[in-house]
Coordinates of C-alpha atoms in Angstrom, one line a residue:
Chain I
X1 CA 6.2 -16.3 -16.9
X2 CA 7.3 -19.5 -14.9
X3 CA 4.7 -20.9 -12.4
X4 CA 5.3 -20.8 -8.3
X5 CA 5.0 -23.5 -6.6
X6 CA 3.1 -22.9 -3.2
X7 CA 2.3 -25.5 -0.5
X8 CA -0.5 -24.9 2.4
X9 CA -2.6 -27.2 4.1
X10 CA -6.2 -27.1 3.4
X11 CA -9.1 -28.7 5.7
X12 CA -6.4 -30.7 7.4
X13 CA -4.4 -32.3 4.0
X14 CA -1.1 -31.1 2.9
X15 CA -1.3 -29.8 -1.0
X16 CA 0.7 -28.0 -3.3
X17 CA 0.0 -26.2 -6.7
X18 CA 1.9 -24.2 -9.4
X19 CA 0.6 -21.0 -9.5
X20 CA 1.0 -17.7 -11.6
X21 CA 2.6 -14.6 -9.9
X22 CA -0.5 -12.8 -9.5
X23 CA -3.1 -15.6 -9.1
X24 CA -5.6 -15.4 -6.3
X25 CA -6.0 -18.2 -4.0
X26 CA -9.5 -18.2 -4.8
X27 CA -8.8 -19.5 -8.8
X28 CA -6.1 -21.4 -6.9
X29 CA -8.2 -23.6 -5.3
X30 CA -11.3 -23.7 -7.8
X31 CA -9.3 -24.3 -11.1
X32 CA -5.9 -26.2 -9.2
X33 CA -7.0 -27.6 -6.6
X34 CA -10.9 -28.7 -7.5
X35 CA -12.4 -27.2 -4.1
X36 CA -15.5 -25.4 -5.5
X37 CA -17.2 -24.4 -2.3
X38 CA -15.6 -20.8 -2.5
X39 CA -17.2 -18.9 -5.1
X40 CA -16.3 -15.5 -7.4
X41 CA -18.9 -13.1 -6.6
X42 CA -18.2 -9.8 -6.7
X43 CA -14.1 -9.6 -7.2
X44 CA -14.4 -6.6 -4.8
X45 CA -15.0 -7.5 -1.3
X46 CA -18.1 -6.9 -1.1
X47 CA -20.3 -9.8 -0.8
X48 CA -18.5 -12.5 0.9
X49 CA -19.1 -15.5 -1.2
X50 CA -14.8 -16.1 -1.4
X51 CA -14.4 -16.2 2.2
X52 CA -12.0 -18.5 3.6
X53 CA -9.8 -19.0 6.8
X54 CA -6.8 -18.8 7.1
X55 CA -5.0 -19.8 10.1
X56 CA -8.1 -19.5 11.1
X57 CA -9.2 -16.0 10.8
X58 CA -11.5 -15.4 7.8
X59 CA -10.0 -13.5 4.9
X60 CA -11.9 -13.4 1.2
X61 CA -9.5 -15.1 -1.1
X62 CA -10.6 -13.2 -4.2
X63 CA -8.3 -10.7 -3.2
X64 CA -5.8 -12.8 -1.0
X65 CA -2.6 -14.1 -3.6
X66 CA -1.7 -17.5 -3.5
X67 CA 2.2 -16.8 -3.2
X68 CA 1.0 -15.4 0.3
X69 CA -0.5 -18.2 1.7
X70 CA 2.6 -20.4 1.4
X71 CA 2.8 -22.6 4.6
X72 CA -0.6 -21.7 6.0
X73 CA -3.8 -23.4 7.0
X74 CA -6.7 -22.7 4.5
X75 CA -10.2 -23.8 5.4
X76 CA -13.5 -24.0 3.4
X77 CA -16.7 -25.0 3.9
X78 CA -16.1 -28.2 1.8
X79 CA -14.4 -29.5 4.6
X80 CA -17.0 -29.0 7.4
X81 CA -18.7 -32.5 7.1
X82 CA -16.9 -35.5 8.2
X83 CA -17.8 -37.9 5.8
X84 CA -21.9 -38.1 5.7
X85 CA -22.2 -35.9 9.2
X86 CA -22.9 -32.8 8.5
X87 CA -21.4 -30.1 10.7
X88 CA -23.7 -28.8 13.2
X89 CA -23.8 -25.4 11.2
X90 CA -24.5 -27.1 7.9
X91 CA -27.3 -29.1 9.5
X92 CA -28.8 -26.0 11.4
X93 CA -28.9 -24.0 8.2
X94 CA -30.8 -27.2 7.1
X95 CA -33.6 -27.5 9.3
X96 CA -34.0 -23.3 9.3
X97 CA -33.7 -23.2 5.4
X98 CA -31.3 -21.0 5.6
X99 CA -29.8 -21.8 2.3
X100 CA -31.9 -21.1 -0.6
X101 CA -30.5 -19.9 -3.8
X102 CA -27.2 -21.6 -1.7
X103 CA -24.7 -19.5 -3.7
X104 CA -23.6 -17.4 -0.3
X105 CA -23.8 -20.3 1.8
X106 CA -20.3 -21.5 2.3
X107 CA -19.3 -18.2 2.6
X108 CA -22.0 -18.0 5.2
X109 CA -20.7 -21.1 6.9
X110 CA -17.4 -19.9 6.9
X111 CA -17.7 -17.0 8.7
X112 CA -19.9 -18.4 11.3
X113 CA -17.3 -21.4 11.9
X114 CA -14.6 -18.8 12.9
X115 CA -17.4 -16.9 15.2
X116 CA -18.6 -20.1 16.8
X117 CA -14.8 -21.2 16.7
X118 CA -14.7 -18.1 18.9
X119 CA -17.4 -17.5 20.7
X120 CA -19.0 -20.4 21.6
X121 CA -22.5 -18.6 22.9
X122 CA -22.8 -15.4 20.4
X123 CA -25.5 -12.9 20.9
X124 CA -27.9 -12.6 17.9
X125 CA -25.8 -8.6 17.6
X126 CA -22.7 -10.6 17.3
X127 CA -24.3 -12.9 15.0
X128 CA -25.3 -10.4 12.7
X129 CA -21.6 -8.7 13.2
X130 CA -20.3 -11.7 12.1
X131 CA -21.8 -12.1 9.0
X132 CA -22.1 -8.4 8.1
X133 CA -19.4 -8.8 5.5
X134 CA -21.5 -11.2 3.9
X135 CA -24.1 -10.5 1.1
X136 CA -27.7 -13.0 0.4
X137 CA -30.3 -12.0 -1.9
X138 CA -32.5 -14.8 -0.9
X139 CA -33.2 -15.4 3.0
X140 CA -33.9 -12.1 4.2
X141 CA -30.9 -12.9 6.5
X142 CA -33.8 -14.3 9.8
X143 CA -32.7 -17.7 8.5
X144 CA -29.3 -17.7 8.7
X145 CA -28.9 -15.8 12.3
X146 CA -31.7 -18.6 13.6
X147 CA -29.2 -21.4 11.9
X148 CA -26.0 -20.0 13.6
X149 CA -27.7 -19.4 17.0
X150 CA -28.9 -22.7 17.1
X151 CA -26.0 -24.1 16.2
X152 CA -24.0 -22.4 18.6
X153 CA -26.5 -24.3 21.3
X154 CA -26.4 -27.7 19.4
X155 CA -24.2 -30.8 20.7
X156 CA -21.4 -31.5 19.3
X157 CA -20.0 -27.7 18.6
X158 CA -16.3 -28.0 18.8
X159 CA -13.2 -26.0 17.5
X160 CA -12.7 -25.9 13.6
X161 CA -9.2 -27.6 14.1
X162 CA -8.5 -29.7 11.1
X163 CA -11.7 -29.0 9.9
X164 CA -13.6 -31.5 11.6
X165 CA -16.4 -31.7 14.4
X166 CA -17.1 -34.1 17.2
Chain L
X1 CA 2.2 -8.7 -17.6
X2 CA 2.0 -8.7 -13.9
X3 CA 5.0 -9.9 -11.9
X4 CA 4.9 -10.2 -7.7
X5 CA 8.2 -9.4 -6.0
X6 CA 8.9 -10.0 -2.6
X7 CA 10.4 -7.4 -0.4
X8 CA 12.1 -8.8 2.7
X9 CA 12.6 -5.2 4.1
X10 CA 10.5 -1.4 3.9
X11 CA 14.2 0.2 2.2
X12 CA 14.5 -2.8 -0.4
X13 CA 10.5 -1.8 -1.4
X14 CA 11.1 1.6 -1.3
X15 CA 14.1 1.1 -3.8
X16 CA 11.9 -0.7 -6.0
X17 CA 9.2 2.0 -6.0
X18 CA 11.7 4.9 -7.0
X19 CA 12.9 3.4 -9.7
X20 CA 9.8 1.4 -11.1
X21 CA 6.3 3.7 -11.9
X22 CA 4.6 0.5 -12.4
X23 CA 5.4 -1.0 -9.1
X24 CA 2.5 -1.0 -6.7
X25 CA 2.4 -1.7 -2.9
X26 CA 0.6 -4.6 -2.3
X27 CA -1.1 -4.1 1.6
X28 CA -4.1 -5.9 2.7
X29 CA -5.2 -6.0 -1.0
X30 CA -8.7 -4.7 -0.8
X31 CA -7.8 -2.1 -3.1
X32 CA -5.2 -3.7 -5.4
X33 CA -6.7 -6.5 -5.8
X34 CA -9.6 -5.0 -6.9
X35 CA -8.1 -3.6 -9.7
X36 CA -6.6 -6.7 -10.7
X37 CA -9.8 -8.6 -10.4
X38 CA -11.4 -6.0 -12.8
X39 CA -8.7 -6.4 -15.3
X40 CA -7.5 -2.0 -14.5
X41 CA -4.2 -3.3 -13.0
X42 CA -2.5 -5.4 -15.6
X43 CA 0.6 -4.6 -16.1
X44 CA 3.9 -4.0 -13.5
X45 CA 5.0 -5.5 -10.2
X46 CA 3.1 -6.4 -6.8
X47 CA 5.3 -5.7 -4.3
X48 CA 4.8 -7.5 -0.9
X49 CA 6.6 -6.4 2.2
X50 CA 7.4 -8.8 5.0
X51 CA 9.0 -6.8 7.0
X52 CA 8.0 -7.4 10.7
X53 CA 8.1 -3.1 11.1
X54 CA 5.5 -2.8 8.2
X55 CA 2.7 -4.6 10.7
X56 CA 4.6 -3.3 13.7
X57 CA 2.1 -1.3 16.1
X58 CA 4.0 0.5 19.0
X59 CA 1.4 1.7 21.1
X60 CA 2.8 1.4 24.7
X61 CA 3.7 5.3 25.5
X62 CA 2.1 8.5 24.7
X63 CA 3.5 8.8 21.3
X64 CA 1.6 5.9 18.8
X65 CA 3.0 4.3 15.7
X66 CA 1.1 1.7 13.0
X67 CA 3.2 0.1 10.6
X68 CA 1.4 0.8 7.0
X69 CA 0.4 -3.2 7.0
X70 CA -1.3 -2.9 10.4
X71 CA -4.6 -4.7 9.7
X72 CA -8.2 -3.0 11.0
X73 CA -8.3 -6.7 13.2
X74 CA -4.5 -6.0 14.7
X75 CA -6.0 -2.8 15.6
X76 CA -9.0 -4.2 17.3
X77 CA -7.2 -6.8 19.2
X78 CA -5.5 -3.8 21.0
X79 CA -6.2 -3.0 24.3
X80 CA -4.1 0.1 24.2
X81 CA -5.6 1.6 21.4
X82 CA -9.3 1.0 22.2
X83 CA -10.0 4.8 21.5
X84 CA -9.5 3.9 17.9
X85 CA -12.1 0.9 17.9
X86 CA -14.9 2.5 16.8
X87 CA -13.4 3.6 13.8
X88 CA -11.2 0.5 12.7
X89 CA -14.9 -1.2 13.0
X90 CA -16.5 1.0 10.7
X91 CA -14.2 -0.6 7.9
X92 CA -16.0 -3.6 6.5
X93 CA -16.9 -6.9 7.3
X94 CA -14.7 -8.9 9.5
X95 CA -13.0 -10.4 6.6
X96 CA -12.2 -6.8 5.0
X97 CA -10.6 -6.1 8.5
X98 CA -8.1 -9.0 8.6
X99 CA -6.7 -7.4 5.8
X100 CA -7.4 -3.9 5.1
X101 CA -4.6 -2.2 6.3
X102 CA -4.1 1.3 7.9
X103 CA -1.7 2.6 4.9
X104 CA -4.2 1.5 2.5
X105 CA -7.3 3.1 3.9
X106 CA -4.9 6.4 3.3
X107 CA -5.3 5.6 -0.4
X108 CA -9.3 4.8 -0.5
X109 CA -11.2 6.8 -2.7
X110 CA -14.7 8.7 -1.5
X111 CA -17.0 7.3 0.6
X112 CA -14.3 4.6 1.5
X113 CA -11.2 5.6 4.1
X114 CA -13.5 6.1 7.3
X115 CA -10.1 5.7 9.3
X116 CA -8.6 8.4 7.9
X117 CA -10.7 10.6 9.3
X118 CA -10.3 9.0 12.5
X119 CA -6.5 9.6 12.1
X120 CA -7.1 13.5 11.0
X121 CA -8.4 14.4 13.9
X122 CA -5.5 12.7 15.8
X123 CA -3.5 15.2 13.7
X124 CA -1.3 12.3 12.3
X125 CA 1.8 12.4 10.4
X126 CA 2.3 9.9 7.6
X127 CA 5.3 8.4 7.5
X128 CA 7.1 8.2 3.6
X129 CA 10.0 7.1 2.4
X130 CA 11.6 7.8 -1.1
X131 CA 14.2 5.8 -2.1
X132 CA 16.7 3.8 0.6
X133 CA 17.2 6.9 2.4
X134 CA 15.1 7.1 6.0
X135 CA 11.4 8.1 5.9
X136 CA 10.2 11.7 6.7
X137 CA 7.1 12.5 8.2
X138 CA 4.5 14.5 6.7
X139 CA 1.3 16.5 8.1
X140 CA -1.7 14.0 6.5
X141 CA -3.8 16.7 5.9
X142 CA -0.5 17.6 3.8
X143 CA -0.4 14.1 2.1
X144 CA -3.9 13.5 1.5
X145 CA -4.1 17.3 -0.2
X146 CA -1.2 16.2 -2.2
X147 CA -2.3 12.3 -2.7
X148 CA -3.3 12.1 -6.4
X149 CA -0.4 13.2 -7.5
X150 CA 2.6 12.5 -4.8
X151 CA 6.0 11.2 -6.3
X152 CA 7.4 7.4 -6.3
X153 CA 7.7 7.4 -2.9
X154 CA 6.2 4.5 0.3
X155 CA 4.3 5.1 2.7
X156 CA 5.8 3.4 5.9
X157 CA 3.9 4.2 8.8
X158 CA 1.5 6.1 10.6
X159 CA 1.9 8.4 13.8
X160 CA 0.0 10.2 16.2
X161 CA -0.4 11.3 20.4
X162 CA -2.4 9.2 22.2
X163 CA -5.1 11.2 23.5
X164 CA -4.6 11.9 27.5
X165 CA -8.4 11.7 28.0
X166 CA -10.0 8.5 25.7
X167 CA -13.1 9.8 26.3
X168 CA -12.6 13.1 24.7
X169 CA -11.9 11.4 21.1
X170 CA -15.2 10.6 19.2
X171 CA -16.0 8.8 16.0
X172 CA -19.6 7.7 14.4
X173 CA -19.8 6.6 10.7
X174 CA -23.4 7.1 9.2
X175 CA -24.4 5.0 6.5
X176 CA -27.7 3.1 5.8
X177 CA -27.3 -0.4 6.2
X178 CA -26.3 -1.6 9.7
X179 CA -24.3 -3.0 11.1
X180 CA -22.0 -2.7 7.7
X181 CA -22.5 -0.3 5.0
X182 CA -21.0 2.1 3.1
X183 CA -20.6 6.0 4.7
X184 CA -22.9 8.6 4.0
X185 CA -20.6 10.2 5.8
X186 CA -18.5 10.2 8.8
X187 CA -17.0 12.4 11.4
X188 CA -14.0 11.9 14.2
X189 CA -13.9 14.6 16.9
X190 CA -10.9 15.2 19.3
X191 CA -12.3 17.7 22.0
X192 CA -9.5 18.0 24.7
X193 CA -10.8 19.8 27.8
X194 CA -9.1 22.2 29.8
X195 CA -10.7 24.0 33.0
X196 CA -13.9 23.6 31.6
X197 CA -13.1 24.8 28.0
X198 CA -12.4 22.9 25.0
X199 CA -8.5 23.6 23.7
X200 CA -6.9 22.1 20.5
X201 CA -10.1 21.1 19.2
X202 CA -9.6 18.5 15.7
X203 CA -12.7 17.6 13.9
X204 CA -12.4 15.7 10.2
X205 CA -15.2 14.4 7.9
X206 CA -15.0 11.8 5.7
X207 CA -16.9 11.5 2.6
X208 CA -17.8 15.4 2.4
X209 CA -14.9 16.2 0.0
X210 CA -12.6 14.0 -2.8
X211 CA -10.6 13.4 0.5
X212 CA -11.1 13.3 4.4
X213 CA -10.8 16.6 5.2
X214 CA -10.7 18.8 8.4
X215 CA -13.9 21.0 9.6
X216 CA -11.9 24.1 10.3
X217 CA -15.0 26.0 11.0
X218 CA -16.5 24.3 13.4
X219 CA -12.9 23.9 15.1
X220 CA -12.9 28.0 15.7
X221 CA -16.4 27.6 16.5
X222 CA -15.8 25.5 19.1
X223 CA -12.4 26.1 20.4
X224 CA -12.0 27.7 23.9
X225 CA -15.8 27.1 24.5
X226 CA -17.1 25.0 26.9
X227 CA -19.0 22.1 25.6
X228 CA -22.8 23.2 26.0
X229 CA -25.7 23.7 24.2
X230 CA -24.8 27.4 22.8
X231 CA -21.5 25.9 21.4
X232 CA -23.1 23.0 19.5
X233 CA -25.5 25.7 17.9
X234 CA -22.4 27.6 16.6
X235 CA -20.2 23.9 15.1
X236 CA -23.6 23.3 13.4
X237 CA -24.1 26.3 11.7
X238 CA -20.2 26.5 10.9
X239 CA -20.8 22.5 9.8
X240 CA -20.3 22.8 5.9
X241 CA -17.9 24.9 5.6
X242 CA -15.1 23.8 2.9
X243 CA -17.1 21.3 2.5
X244 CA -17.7 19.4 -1.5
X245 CA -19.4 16.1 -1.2
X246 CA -20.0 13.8 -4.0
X247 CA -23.2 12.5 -5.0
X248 CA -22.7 8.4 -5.8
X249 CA -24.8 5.8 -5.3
X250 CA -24.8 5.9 -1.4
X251 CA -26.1 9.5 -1.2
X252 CA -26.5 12.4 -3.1
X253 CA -24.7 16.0 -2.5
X254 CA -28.2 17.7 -1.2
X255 CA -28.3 14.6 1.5
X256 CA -25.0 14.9 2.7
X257 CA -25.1 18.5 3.3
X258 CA -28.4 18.3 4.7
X259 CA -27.5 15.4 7.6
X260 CA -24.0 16.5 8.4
X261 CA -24.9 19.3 10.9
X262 CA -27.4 16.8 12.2
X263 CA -25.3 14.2 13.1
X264 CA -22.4 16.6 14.0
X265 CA -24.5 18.0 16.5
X266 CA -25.3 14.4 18.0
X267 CA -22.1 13.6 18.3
X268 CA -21.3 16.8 20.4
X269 CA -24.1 16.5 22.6
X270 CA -23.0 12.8 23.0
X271 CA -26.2 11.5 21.7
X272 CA -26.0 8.1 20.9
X273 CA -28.6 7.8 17.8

């Protein structure tokens, strides 16, 4: 079956791929377009580790197509650092160690970035809300809801627009 | 091999689906998906609607209609149908809710399709449409009886009356895992009062038969009562009636049948454990 081309801009760059019918836009962006921060977990949506945004509103792109997503703005968590900064999540989850096997963390980042995006000043309920879609074998969760809490009262919080902070 | 077709319009997807047993409605694609992921869903077509009227939600009057695409997060960003909060935040995390959609949570197998029950005891009608003739509206009680083994036919839209009183419609989904997990079981309530005594009563469960299903026994138990303590004794003990839960890997059948009256009686006393 011929491929599709698609075209969607992803952390702020313009990119296009050829893409089978029924391809997610998770395998797009892993085996297409070399973005590996999204990961296949479950296949399900169940634990969160595919989460993207798009248009700003997180979706899990294990079960989003790619023909869907034509024209839209995807962002991962592999575009979150501007250059060697760190975003303030990514350095929060840092200093709390809230990353340990790290295999839900850009998930975990992700969905975070759209609260924070959001809410500037969550509570640690809507912190927990937040990432309830998201599954970690590891922390214990403590870690991750200190991380985003702190973040959210850290300097240089600002809108996810083109996928890069102050 | 698995094609995608793109359906500008509900009629030219409804076509599609009378004619073609391997063409599958493509909503939110928590469920589809799934199955494609897993490698059960291999062959046939994907068919995506964008049709504007498939995420349409008209919501303004006293009658209430969701497009089949509307997403659990269109719902909650609804002022006008905040009596329906509760329930479209039972469903997932808040990725699952930007794209499970209310026709797909008609289709989601036991524990899953907590909405439903919210929209059983809102005694909706489900919208379907065979062919390119118009829709017709069927009782969902009706469809969901009927729902394994229902014809080519599309599911369009969802409708229901807006209840006059908000704060006579209840929800509460119990699992064990909070704030997100999946239902040990849940239960909707629609206790309309009037002079004093409950009239048109609607209570559904989810997750305490193959399908969301309606507690008819604990409607006659409570219907022209008032709302007190006597009343509550009666829906309890009337709780499991036609009642079949499942045992699965959330809870097992004993559990279910065991914590229903419990948490049916909470709900009616307006207890908020």
């Amino acid at each position: 079956m011929a491929k599709i081309p698609v075209q969607f801009r992803l952390n702020g760059s313009d990119r296009a791929a050829f893409v089978d019918a029924p391809e997610t836009l998770l395998n797009t962006l892993r085996r297409g377009l070399g973005d590996f921060a999204p990961k296949y977990g479950c296949g399900q949506g169940a634990c969160g580790v595919c989460t993207v945004l798009i248009d700003g509103e997180p979706h899990l792109s294990c079960l989003t197509l790619s023909v869907a997503c034509e024209g839209k703005r995807i962002e991962t968590a592999s575009g979150m650092a501007d250059g060697p900064d760190l975003h303030p999540l990514q350095a929060q989850f840092m200093e709390h160690f809230a990353a340990q096997c790290g295999f839900c963390t850009p998930g975990m980042l992700t969905v975070a970035r759209a609260l924070l995006d959001r809410n500037p000043n969550p509570t640690r309920d809507e912190v927990i809300e937040a990432i309830s879609g998201n599954i970690c074998r590891c922390t214990g969760y403590e870690p991750i809801v200190a991380a985003i809490l702190a973040a959210a009262g850290s300097p240089g919080m600002r809108r996810s627009e083109g996928g890069r902070h102050a | 091999m698995l094609d995608v077709r793109h359906c500008a319009t509900l009629a030219e997807a409804a076509g599609i689906v009378s004619g073609d047993r391997q063409a599958v409605l493509l909503g939110g694609g928590t469920l589809v998906m799934r199955d494609v992921n897993e490698g059960r869903l291999t062959e046939g077509t994907l068919l995506r609607v964008t049709d504007p009227v498939f995420r349409r939600i008209e919501a303004g009057g006293g009658r209430i209609e969701l497009g089949a695409g509307v997403t659990m997060g269109m719902i909650l960003a609804n002022r006008d149908l905040a009596f329906l909060h509760a329930a479209a935040r039972a469903i997932g995390g808040p990725a699952v809710r930007n794209m499970a959609s209310v026709g797909g949570n008609l289709f989601a197998a036991s524990p899953y399709g907590d909405f439903t029950v919210a929209l059983l005891a809102l005694d909706a009608q489900v919208v379907v449409q065979a062919g390119f003739g118009s829709g017709r509206a069927v009782p969902l009680e009706e469809f969901l009886a009927a729902r394994e083994r229902s014809g080519p036919a599309l599911v369009t839209a969802v409708q229901f009356s807006r209840p006059s009183n908000p704060g006579e419609f209840h929800f509460r989904k119990i699992s064990r895992v909070r704030p997100k997990g999946i239902s040990v079981l849940s239960i909707a309530a629609h206790l309309p009062q009037s002079g004093g005594r409950m009239a048109q009563v609607r209570v559904a469960y989810g997750a305490m038969a193959p399908t969301p299903i309606r507690a008819r026994g604990v409607e006659r138990a409570l219907e022209g009562k008032s709302l007190d303590a006597g009343a509550i004794q009666m829906a309890k003990q009337a709780a499991l009636e036609g009642c079949r839960p499942a045992t699965d890997a959330i809870a097992s059948e004993w559990y279910r049948r065991e914590v229903l009256p419990v948490h049916l009686g909470r709900l009616l006393a307006g207890d908020g454990r």
